[in-house]
Structures are given as C-alpha cells and as structure tokens.
Coordinates of C-alpha atoms in Angstrom, one line a residue:
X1 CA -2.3 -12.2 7.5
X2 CA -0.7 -13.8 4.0
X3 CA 1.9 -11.4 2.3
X4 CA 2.4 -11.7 -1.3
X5 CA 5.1 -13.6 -2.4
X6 CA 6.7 -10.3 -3.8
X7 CA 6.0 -8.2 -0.5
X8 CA 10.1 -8.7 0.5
X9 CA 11.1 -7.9 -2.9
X10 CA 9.3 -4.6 -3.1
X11 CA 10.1 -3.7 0.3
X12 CA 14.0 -4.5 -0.6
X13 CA 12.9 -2.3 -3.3
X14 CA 11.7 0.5 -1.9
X15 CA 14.9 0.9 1.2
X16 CA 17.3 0.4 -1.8
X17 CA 15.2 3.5 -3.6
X18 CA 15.6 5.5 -0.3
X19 CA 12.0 4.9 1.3
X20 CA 11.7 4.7 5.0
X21 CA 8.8 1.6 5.4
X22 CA 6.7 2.9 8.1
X23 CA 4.1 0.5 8.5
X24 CA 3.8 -3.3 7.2
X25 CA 1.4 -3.7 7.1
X26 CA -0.4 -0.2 6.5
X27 CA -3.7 -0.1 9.3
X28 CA -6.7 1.4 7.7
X29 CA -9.9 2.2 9.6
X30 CA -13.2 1.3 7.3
X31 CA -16.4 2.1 9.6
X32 CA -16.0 -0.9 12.5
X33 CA -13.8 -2.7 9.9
X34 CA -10.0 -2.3 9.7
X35 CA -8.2 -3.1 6.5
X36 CA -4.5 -3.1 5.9
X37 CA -2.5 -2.5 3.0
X38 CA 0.6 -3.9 2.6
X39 CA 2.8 -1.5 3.3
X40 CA 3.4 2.4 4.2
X41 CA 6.6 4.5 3.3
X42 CA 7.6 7.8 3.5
X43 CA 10.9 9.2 1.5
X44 CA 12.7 12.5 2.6
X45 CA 13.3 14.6 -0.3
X46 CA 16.8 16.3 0.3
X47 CA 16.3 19.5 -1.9
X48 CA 13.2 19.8 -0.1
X49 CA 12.9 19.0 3.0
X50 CA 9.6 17.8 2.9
X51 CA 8.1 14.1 3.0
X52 CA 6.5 12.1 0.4
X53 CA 4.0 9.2 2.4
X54 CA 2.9 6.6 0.0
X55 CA 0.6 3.7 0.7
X56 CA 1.3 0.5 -0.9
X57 CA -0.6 -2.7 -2.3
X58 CA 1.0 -5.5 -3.7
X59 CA -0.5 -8.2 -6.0
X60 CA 1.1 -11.2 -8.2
X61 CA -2.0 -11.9 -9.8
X62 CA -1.5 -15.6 -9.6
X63 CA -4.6 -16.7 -8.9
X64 CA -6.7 -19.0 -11.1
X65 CA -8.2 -16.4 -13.1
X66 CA -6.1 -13.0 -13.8
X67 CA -9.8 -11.4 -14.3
X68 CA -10.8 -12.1 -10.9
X69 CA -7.2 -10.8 -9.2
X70 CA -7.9 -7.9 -11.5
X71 CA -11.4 -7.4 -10.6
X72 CA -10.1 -7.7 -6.7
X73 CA -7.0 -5.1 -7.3
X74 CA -9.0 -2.6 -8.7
X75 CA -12.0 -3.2 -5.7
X76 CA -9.0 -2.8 -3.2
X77 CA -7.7 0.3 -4.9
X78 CA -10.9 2.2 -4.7
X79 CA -11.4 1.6 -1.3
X80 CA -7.9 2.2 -0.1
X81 CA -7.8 5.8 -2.5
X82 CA -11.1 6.5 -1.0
X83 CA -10.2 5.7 2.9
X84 CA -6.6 7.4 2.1
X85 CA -8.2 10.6 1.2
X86 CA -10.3 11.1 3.8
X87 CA -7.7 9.9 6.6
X88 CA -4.4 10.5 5.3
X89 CA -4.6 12.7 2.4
X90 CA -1.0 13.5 2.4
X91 CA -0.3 9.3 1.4
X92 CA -0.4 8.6 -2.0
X93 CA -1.5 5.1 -3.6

C-alpha cells in the first residue's frame, strides 16, 4: 500500500507532540472488506492519566484535480468516522 508523501512528516510530527503511533497503518474492518487509515496514536495525558486514541488520514491533495482529492477525503472521512464509532468509539478522527 502507497503512503502519502507527508505520512513520515506527520508521524515525526506526532512522536515529537508526545503521541505513541500504535498502528501504521490503522486496520479497519468494513463488512468482508478491510480498510486502513494511515495511522493510529494514542497520547498519555499526565494530569490525567487517561488516553487519548486518535485515528489518522493523511492526504496532499496532489492529484490532478483538488475537487476530486476533495471529493475522495471527505468519502474516506465518513466512512472511517462511521466504522470508528461503531468499533472504536474511544478513537477520534
């Protein structure tokens, strides 16, 4: 599977911001289909003690037409928000 060109920038990102990756890419079940987002993290919150879990997708919208990346982002964000809810409601996107 293709990564973004940005995928090891906002992974640097992410460690550098304190986030633990914890998948990459993220497995998502889908019926019989399996879909993957780019990447999982969780980040421990010190004062709290409790986890934050994020999913996360990453796009350059580089293709030929920004309409069409856009059209396919927001397609792939409504699907992984609506999977995420139902199988790891604790993740946010």
């Amino acid at each position: 599977m293709a990564k973004d060109i940005y995928h090891q920038i906002v992974k640097t990102a992410l460690v550098k911001d304190g986030w633990t990756i914890t998948d990459d890419p993220l497995r998502l079940q889908f019926g019989s289909r399996t879909l993957y987002a780019d990447l999982g993290a969780k980040k421990l919150l010190a004062a709290q003690k409790e986890g934050q879990r994020i999913a996360v997708e990453i796009k350059s919208f580089l293709g030929v037409s920004p309409i069409k990346d856009l059209e396919q982002a927001l397609g792939q964000y409504i699907i992984y928000a609506q999977i995420l809810s139902q199988q790891a409601p604790e993740r946010l996107l």
